[in-house]
Amino acid sequence: MTAMTPANDAAPDPLRIAYSPCPNDTFVFDAWAHGRVPGAPALDVTFADIDITNGVAERGAAAPGSSELDVLKVSYAVLPYVLDEYALLPCGGALGRGCGPLVLTREAGVDLAGKTVAVPSEKSTAYLLFRLWAADTLSGGVGEIVVMPFDEIMPAVRDGGVDAGLVIHEARFTYQNYGLHRLADMGEHWEATTGLPIPLGAIIARRSLGPDVLRSLADAARTSVRMAWDDPEVSRPYVMEHAQEMDPSVADQHIGLYVNEFTADLGEDGYAAVRGLLTRAAAEGLVPALRPDALAFP
């Protein structure tokens, strides 16, 4: 008698996802990460700052099939380098209005021409927005660019280590605690010159997962954020657990600023903003040009 091979009823391996511990990401993904989104794939979550996930995505794009992660939160600035291997999900990311990066200085009204500016990364959306702003407003151009960890930038500006700093996220709400001044708002400049929302962080997934899985990921992300909106208190423990001792009121401001209609669906304006940013950045020689269908979702 031939032995029967038992059916393989084992659950599929969880999808490997990486996003930041920032309140907007933990708020968006709380329901999905904790198995409360019906029918959604299980997740194996890694917390990583966006400069780390940008690097993972670039390495995965350079060696297809080698990525240790299936889904990542990355900067929109890295998309031109990775879209052959990864697809942009039409939801889950961070775009908005009034939420752009800031340039901070010790003294008000500093002329940045020729000055040293600290930035969190040269492959970040904040950096692209800064360079586009500088091209439009600084006839002499900036001087040295110094890359340093995000949490070291405001102390470095305060202590005179650099002339100015480019900051993101909760620094919008806390920079005055360091005695710093807002020299310019990159988001205000972007919105004034384009009329479009500010593209900041994107959710991407490996194209090799296939169209059906990619669509299921988008559905899960949309459902997860809507569940968070429906009952924000459910996500609060997860948000505050990873908020790095952030004051709860700052965490709430952070979520209110970065989680919005574009998180649920990029929509026409969202896609226009992403393409507009990357097209203008390519024209300045900051990133490679996108191919026409690069942002299309399966």
PDB file of N, CA, C and O in Angstrom, residues 88 91 102 114 138 215 245 259 271-272:
ATOM      1  N   LEU A  88       5.443  50.279  -5.823  1.00  0.00           N
ATOM      2  CA  LEU A  88       4.916  51.264  -4.882  1.00  0.00           C
ATOM      3  C   LEU A  88       3.472  50.914  -4.554  1.00  0.00           C
ATOM      4  O   LEU A  88       2.625  50.832  -5.450  1.00  0.00           O
ATOM      5  N   CYS A  91      -0.950  53.094  -0.906  1.00  0.00           N
ATOM      6  CA  CYS A  91      -1.474  53.439   0.415  1.00  0.00           C
ATOM      7  C   CYS A  91      -0.431  53.089   1.469  1.00  0.00           C
ATOM      8  O   CYS A  91       0.589  52.467   1.176  1.00  0.00           O
ATOM      9  N   LEU A 102      11.987  70.977   7.979  1.00  0.00           N
ATOM     10  CA  LEU A 102      12.368  72.341   8.341  1.00  0.00           C
ATOM     11  C   LEU A 102      13.878  72.502   8.298  1.00  0.00           C
ATOM     12  O   LEU A 102      14.619  71.560   8.604  1.00  0.00           O
ATOM     13  N   GLY A 114      26.843  79.036   1.338  1.00  0.00           N
ATOM     14  CA  GLY A 114      28.173  78.628   1.752  1.00  0.00           C
ATOM     15  C   GLY A 114      28.266  78.021   3.137  1.00  0.00           C
ATOM     16  O   GLY A 114      29.357  77.681   3.594  1.00  0.00           O
ATOM     17  N   LEU A 138      18.634  80.049  -3.024  1.00  0.00           N
ATOM     18  CA  LEU A 138      19.992  80.390  -2.603  1.00  0.00           C
ATOM     19  C   LEU A 138      20.878  80.564  -3.827  1.00  0.00           C
ATOM     20  O   LEU A 138      21.350  79.587  -4.410  1.00  0.00           O
ATOM     21  N   ARG A 215      -1.910  43.258  -4.330  1.00  0.00           N
ATOM     22  CA  ARG A 215      -3.221  43.878  -4.104  1.00  0.00           C
ATOM     23  C   ARG A 215      -3.747  43.562  -2.710  1.00  0.00           C
ATOM     24  O   ARG A 215      -4.378  44.411  -2.063  1.00  0.00           O
ATOM     25  N   GLU A 245      10.006  57.327  24.279  1.00  0.00           N
ATOM     26  CA  GLU A 245       9.757  58.255  25.384  1.00  0.00           C
ATOM     27  C   GLU A 245       9.156  59.581  24.923  1.00  0.00           C
ATOM     28  O   GLU A 245       9.251  60.596  25.603  1.00  0.00           O
ATOM     29  N   VAL A 259      -0.700  61.058   9.129  1.00  0.00           N
ATOM     30  CA  VAL A 259      -1.660  60.016   8.739  1.00  0.00           C
ATOM     31  C   VAL A 259      -2.932  60.722   8.292  1.00  0.00           C
ATOM     32  O   VAL A 259      -3.614  61.357   9.093  1.00  0.00           O
ATOM     33  N   TYR A 271      -0.259  60.754  -6.470  1.00  0.00           N
ATOM     34  CA  TYR A 271       0.616  60.293  -7.548  1.00  0.00           C
ATOM     35  C   TYR A 271       1.261  61.475  -8.277  1.00  0.00           C
ATOM     36  O   TYR A 271       2.436  61.420  -8.659  1.00  0.00           O
ATOM     37  N   ALA A 272       0.493  62.554  -8.466  1.00  0.00           N
ATOM     38  CA  ALA A 272       1.060  63.734  -9.124  1.00  0.00           C
ATOM     39  C   ALA A 272       2.197  64.319  -8.293  1.00  0.00           C
ATOM     40  O   ALA A 272       3.213  64.780  -8.836  1.00  0.00           O
TER      41      ALA A 272
END
